[in-house]
PDB file of C-alpha atoms in Angstrom:
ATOM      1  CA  UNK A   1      22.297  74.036  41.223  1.00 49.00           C
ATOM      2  CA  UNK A   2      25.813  74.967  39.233  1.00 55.00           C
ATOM      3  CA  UNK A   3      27.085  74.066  36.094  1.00 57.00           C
ATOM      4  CA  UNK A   4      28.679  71.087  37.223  1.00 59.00           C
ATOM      5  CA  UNK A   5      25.548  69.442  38.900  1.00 60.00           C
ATOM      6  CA  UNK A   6      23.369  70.275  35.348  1.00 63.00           C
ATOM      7  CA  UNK A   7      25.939  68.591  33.441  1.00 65.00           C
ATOM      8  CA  UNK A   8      26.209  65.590  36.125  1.00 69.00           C
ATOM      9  CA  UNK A   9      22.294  65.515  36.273  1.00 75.00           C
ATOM     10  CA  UNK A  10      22.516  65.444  32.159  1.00 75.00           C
ATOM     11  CA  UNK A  11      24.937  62.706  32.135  1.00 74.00           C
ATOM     12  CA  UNK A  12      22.743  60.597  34.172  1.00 77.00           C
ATOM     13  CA  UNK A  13      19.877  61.006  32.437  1.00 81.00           C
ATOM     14  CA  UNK A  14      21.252  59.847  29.285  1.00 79.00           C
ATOM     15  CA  UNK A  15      22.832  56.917  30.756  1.00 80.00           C
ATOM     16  CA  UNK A  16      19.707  55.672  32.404  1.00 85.00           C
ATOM     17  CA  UNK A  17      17.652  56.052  29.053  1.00 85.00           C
ATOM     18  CA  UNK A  18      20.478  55.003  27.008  1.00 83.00           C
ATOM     19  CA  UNK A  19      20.546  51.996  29.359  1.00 85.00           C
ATOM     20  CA  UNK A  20      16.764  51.177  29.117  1.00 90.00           C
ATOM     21  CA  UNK A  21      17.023  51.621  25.185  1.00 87.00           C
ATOM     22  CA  UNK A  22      19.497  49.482  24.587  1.00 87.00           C
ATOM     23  CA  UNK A  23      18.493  46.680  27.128  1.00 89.00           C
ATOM     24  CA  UNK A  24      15.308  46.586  25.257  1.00 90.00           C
ATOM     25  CA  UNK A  25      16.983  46.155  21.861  1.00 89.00           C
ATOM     26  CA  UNK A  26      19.567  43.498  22.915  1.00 90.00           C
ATOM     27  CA  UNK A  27      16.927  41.275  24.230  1.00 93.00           C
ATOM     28  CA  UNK A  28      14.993  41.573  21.986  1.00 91.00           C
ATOM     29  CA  UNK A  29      17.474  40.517  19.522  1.00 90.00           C
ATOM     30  CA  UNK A  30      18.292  38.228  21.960  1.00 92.00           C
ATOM     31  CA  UNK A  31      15.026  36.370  21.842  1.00 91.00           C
ATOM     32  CA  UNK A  32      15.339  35.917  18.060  1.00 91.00           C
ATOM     33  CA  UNK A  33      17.798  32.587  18.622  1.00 90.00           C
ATOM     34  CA  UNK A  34      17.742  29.551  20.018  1.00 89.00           C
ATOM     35  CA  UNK A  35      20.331  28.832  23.465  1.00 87.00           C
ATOM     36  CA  UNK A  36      22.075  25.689  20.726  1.00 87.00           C
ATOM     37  CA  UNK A  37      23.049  29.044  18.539  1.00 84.00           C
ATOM     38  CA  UNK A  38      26.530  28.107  19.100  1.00 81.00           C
ATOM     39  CA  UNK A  39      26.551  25.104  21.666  1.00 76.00           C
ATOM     40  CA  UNK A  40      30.149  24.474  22.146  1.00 77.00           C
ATOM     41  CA  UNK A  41      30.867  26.602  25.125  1.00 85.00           C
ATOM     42  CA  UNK A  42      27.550  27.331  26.206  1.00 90.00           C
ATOM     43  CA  UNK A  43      26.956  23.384  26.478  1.00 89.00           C
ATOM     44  CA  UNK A  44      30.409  23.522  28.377  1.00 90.00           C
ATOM     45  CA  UNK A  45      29.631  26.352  30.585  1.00 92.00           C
ATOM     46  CA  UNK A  46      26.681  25.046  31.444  1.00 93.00           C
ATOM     47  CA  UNK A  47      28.212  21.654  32.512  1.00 93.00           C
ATOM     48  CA  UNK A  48      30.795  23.324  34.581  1.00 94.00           C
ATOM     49  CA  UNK A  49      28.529  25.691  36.531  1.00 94.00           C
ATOM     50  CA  UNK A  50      26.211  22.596  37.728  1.00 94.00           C
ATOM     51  CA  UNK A  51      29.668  20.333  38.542  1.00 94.00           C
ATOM     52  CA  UNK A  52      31.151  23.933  40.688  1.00 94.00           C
ATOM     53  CA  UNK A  53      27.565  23.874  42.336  1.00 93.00           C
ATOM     54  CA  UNK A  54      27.716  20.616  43.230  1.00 94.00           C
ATOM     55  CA  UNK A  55      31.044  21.179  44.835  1.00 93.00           C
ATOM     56  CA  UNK A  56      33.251  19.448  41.614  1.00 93.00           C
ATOM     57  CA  UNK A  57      35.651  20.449  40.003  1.00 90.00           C
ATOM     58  CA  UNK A  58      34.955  21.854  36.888  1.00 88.00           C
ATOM     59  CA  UNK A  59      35.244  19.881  33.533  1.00 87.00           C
ATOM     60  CA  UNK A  60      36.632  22.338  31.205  1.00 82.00           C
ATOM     61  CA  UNK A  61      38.952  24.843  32.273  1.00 76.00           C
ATOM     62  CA  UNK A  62      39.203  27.804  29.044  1.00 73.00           C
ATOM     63  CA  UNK A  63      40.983  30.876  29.052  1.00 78.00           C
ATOM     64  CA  UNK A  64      40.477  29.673  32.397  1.00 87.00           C
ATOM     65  CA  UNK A  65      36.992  31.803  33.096  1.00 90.00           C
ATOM     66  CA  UNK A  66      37.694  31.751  36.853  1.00 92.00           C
ATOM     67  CA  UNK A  67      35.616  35.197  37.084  1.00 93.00           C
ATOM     68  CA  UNK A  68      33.014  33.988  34.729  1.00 94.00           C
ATOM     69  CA  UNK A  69      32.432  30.708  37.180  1.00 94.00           C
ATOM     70  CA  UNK A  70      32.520  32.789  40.280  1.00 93.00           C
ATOM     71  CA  UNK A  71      29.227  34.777  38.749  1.00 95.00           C
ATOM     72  CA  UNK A  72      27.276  31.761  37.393  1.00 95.00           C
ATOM     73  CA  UNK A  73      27.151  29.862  40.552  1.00 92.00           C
ATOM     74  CA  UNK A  74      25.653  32.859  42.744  1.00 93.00           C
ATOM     75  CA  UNK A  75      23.212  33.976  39.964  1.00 95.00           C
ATOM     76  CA  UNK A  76      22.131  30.742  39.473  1.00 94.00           C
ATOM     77  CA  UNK A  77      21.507  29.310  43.388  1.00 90.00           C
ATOM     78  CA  UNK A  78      19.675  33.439  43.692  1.00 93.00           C
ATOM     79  CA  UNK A  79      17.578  32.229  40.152  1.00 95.00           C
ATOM     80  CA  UNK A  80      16.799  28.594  41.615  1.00 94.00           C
ATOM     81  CA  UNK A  81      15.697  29.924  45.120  1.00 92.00           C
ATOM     82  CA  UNK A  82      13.513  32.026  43.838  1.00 93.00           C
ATOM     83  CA  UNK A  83      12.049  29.008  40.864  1.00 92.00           C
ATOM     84  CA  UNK A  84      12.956  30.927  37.908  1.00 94.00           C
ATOM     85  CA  UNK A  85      15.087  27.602  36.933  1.00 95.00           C
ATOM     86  CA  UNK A  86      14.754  24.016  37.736  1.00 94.00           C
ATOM     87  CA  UNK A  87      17.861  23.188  38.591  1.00 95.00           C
ATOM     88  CA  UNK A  88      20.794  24.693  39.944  1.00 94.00           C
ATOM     89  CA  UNK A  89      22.823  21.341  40.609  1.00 94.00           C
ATOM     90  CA  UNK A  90      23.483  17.506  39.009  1.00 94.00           C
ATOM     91  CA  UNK A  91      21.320  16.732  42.399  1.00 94.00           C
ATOM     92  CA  UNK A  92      18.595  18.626  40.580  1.00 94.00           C
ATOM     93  CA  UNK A  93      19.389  17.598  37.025  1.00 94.00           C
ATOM     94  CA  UNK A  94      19.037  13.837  38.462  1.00 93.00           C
ATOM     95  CA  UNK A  95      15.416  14.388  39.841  1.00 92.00           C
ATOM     96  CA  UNK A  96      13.838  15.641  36.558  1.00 91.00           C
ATOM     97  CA  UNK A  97      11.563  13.948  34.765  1.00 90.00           C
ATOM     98  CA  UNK A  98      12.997  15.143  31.413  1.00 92.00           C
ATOM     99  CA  UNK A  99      16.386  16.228  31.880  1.00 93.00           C
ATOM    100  CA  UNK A 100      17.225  17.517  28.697  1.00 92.00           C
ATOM    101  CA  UNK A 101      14.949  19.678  28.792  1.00 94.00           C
ATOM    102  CA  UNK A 102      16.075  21.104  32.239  1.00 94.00           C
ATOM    103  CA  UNK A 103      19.425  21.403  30.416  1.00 94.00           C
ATOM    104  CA  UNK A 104      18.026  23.124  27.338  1.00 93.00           C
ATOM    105  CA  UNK A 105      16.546  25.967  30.163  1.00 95.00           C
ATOM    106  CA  UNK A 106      19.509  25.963  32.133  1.00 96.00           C
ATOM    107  CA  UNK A 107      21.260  27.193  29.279  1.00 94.00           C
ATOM    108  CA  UNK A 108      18.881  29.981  27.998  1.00 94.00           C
ATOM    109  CA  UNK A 109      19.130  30.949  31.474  1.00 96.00           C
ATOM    110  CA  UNK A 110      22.909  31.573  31.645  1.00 96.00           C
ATOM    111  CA  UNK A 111      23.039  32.855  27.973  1.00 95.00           C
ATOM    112  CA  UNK A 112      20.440  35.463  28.749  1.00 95.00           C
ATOM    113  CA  UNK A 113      23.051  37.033  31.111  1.00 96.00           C
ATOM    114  CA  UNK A 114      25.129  37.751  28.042  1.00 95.00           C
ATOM    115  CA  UNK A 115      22.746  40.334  26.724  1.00 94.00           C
ATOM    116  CA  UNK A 116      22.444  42.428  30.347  1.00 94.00           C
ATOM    117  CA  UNK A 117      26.300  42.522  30.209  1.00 95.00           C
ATOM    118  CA  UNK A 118      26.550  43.571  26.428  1.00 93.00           C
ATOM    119  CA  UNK A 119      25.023  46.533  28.026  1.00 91.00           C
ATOM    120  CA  UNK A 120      26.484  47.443  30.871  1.00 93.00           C
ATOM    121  CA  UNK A 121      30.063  47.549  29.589  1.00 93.00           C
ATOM    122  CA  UNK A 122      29.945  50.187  27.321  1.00 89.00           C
ATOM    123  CA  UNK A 123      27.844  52.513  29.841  1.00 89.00           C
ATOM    124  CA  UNK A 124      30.465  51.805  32.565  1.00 92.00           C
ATOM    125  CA  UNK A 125      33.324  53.167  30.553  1.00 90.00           C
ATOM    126  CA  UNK A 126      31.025  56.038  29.792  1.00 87.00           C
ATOM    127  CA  UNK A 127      30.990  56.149  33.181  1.00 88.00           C
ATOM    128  CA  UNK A 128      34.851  56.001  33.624  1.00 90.00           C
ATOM    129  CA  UNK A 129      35.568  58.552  30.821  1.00 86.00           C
ATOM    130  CA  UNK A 130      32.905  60.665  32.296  1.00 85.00           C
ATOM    131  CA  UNK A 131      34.771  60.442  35.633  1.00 86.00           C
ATOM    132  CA  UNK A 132      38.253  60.599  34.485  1.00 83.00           C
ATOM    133  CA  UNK A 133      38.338  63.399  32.171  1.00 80.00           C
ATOM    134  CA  UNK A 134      36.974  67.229  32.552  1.00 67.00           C
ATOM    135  CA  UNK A 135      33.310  67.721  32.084  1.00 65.00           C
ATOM    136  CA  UNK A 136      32.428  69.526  29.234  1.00 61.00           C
ATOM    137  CA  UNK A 137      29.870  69.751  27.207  1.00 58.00           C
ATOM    138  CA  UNK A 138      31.769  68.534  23.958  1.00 62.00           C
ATOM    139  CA  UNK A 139      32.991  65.796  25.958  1.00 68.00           C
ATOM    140  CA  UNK A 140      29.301  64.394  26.533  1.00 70.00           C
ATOM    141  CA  UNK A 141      28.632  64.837  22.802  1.00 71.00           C
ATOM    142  CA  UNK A 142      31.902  62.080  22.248  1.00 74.00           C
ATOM    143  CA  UNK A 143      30.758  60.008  25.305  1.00 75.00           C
ATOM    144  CA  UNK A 144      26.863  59.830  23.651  1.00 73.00           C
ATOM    145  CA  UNK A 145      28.908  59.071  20.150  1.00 75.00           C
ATOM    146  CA  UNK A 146      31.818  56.731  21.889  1.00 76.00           C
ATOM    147  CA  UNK A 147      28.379  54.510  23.248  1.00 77.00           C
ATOM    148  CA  UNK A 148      26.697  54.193  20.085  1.00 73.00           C
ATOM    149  CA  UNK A 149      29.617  53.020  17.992  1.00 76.00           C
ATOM    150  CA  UNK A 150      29.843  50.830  20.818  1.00 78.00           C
ATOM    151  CA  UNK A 151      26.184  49.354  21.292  1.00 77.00           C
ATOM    152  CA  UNK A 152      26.607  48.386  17.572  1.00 77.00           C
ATOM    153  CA  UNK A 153      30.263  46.872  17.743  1.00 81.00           C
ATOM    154  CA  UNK A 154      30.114  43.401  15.402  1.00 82.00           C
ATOM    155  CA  UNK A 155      31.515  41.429  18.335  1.00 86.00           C
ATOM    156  CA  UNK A 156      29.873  42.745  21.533  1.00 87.00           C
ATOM    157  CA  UNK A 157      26.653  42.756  19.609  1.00 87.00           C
ATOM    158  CA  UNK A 158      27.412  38.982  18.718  1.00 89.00           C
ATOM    159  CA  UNK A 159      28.804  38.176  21.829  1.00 90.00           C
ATOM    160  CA  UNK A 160      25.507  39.224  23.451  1.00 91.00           C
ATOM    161  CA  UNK A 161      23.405  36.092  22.168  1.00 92.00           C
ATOM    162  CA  UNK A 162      26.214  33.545  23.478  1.00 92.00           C
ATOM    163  CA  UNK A 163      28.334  32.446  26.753  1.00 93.00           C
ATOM    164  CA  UNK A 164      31.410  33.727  26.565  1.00 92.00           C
ATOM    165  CA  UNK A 165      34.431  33.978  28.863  1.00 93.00           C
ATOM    166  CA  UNK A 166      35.765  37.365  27.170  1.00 93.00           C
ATOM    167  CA  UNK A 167      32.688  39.291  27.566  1.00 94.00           C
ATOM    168  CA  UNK A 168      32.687  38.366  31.429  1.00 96.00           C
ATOM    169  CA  UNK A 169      36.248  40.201  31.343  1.00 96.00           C
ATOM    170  CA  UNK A 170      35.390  42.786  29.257  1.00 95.00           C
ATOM    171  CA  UNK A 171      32.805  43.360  32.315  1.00 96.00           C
ATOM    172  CA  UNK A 172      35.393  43.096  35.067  1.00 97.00           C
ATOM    173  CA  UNK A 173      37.497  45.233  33.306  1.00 96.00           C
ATOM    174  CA  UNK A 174      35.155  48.344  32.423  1.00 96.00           C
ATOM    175  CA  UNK A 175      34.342  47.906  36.479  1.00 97.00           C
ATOM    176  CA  UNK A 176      37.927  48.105  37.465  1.00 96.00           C
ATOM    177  CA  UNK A 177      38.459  51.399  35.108  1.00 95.00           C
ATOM    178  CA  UNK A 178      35.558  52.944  36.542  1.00 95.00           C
ATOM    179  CA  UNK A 179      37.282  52.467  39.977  1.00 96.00           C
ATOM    180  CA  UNK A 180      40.706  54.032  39.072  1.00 95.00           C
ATOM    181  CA  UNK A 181      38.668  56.378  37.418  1.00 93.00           C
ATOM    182  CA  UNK A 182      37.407  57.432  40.952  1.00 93.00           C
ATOM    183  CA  UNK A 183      40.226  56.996  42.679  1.00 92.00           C
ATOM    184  CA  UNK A 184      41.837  59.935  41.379  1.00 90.00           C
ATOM    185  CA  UNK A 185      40.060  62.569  42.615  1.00 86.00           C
ATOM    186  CA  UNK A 186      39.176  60.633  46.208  1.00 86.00           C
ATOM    187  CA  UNK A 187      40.536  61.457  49.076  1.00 84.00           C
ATOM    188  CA  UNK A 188      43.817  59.384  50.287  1.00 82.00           C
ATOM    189  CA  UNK A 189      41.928  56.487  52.164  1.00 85.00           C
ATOM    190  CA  UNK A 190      39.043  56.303  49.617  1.00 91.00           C
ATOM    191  CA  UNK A 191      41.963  56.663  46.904  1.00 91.00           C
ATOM    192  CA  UNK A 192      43.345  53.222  48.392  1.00 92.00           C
ATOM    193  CA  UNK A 193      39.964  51.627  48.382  1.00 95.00           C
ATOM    194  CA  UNK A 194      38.929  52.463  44.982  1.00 95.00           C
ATOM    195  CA  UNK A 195      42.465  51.384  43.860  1.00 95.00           C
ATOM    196  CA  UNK A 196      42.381  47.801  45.967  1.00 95.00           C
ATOM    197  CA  UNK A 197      38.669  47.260  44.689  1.00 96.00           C
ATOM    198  CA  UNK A 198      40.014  47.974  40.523  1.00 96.00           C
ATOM    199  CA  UNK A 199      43.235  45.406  41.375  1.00 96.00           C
ATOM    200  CA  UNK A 200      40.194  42.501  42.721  1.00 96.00           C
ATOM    201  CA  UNK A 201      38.466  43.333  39.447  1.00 97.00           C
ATOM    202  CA  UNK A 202      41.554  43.628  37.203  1.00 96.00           C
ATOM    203  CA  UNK A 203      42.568  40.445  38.714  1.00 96.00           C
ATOM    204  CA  UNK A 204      39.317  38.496  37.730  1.00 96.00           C
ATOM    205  CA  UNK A 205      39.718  39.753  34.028  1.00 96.00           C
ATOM    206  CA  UNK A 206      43.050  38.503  33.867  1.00 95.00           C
ATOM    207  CA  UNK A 207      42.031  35.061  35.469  1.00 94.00           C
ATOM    208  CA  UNK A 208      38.782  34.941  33.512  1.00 94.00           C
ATOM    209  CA  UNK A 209      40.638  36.030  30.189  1.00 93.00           C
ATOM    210  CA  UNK A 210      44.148  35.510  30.106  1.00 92.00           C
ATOM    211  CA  UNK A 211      44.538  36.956  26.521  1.00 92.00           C
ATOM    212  CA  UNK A 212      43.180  40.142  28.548  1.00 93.00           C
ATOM    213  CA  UNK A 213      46.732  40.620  30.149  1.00 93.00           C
ATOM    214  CA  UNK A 214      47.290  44.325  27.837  1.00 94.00           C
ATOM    215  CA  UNK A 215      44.128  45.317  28.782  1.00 94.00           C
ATOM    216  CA  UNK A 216      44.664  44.792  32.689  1.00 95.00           C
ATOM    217  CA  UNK A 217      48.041  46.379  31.648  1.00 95.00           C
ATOM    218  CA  UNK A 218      46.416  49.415  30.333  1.00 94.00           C
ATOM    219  CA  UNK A 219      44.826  49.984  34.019  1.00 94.00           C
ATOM    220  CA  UNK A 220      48.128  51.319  34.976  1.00 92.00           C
ATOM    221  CA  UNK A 221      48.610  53.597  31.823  1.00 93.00           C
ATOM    222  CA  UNK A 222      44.928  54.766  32.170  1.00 93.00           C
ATOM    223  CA  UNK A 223      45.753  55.954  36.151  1.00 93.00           C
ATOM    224  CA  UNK A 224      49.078  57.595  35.782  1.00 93.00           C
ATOM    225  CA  UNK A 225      47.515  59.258  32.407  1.00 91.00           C
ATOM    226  CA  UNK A 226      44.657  60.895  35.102  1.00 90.00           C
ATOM    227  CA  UNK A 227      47.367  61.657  37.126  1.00 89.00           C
ATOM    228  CA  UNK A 228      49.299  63.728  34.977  1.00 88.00           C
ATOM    229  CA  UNK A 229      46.469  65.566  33.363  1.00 84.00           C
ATOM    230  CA  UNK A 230      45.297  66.662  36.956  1.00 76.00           C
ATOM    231  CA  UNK A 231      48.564  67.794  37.984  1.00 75.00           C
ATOM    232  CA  UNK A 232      49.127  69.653  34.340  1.00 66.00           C
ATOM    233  CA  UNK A 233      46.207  70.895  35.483  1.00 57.00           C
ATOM    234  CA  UNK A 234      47.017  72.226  39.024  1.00 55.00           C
ATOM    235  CA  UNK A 235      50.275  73.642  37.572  1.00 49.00           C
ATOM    236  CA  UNK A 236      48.468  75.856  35.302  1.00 54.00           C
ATOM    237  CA  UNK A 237      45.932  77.470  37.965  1.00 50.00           C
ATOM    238  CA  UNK A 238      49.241  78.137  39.998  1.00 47.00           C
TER     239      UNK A 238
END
């Protein structure tokens, strides 16, 4: 095993126990408030996902979360197949005995997403810096640094106990760096791929967050900036 793979076996490492550590901590945290913390969207949210799953149109259309309401209704028919909620639908929501409370777990279910995805944003632009820039040691020592200022950020940490649209494209985002991340150094038909897949994602930010538009924006900047450095980089081994 080389230098690289060490450093690459390192990196993982750290990501997988960073990831366990902090999932831990977030729901925890998480489990410290009730799902009417702040009801305004989450009551919304919640409305809309049962009206999309029973084929309406939804009743509230904000910032217009077309991403977020693409990932509720899946997670939510997987979660009702398998009777971890019940209800999934207003057909449901009409055959309870209490509906209310139906509602009220409805809710906790979708909000409890928020904490899983508080997580996995900041290790998947670990995951793209790792990627995109040269491996070096000092670099992992900014990535491990870069990820805790970022597990305690005010706003993803409070963001993490509700429903919110921006967090959903802060997710589709990190995803669609990670894959022009990767693109780079890919070959020319898995360069295409990677750089199809990051437009699909960078394209559900934008539609799930349209105040998002300079981050989607910064896509481009990020790929021609990988660009450059690798062929500053080629020009100096020649």
């Amino acid at each position: 095993m080389d230098k690289h793979d060490d450093k690459q076996s390192l990196f993982g490492y750290f990501l997988m126990l960073t990831f366990f550590i902090a999932l831990v901590v977030s729901y925890v945290r998480f489990s410290a408030y009730p799902y009417y913390l702040q009801f305004d969207m989450d009551l919304s949210t919640t409305i809309d996902t049962l009206l999309i799953n029973s084929e309406y149109l939804p009743d509230n259309v904000n910032h217009p979360s077309y991403g977020m309401y693409v990932l509720f209704p899946l997670v939510s028919a997987i979660a009702k197949s398998r009777h971890v909620i019940a209800i999934s639908n207003l057909g449901d929501l009409r055959s309870c005995l209490n509906p209310a409370t139906c509602m009220a777990e409805y809710t906790e279910f979708l909000r409890s997403l928020s904490p899983l995805v508080s997580v996995v944003i900041p290790l998947l632009l670990a995951i793209a810096l790792w990627t995109g820039f040269e491996k070096k040691k000092g670099h992992l020592l900014l990535i491990c640094l870069f990820l805790l200022c970022l597990f305690f950020e005010e706003s993803l940490v409070y963001n993490s106990l509700i429903i919110r649209s921006e967090l959903y494209a802060m997710l589709f985002w990190s995803l669609g760096l990670v894959f022009v991340a990767l693109s780079v150094d890919a070959n020319s038909k898995k360069h295409a791929m990677y750089l199809i897949v990051a437009g699909i994602f960078a394209g559900l930010c934008f539609t799930t967050k349209f105040q998002l538009i300079f981050y989607v924006l910064f896509l481009y900047g990020f790929y021609f900036l990988l660009l450059a450095m690798r062929e500053n980089h080629s020009a100096q081994i020649y």
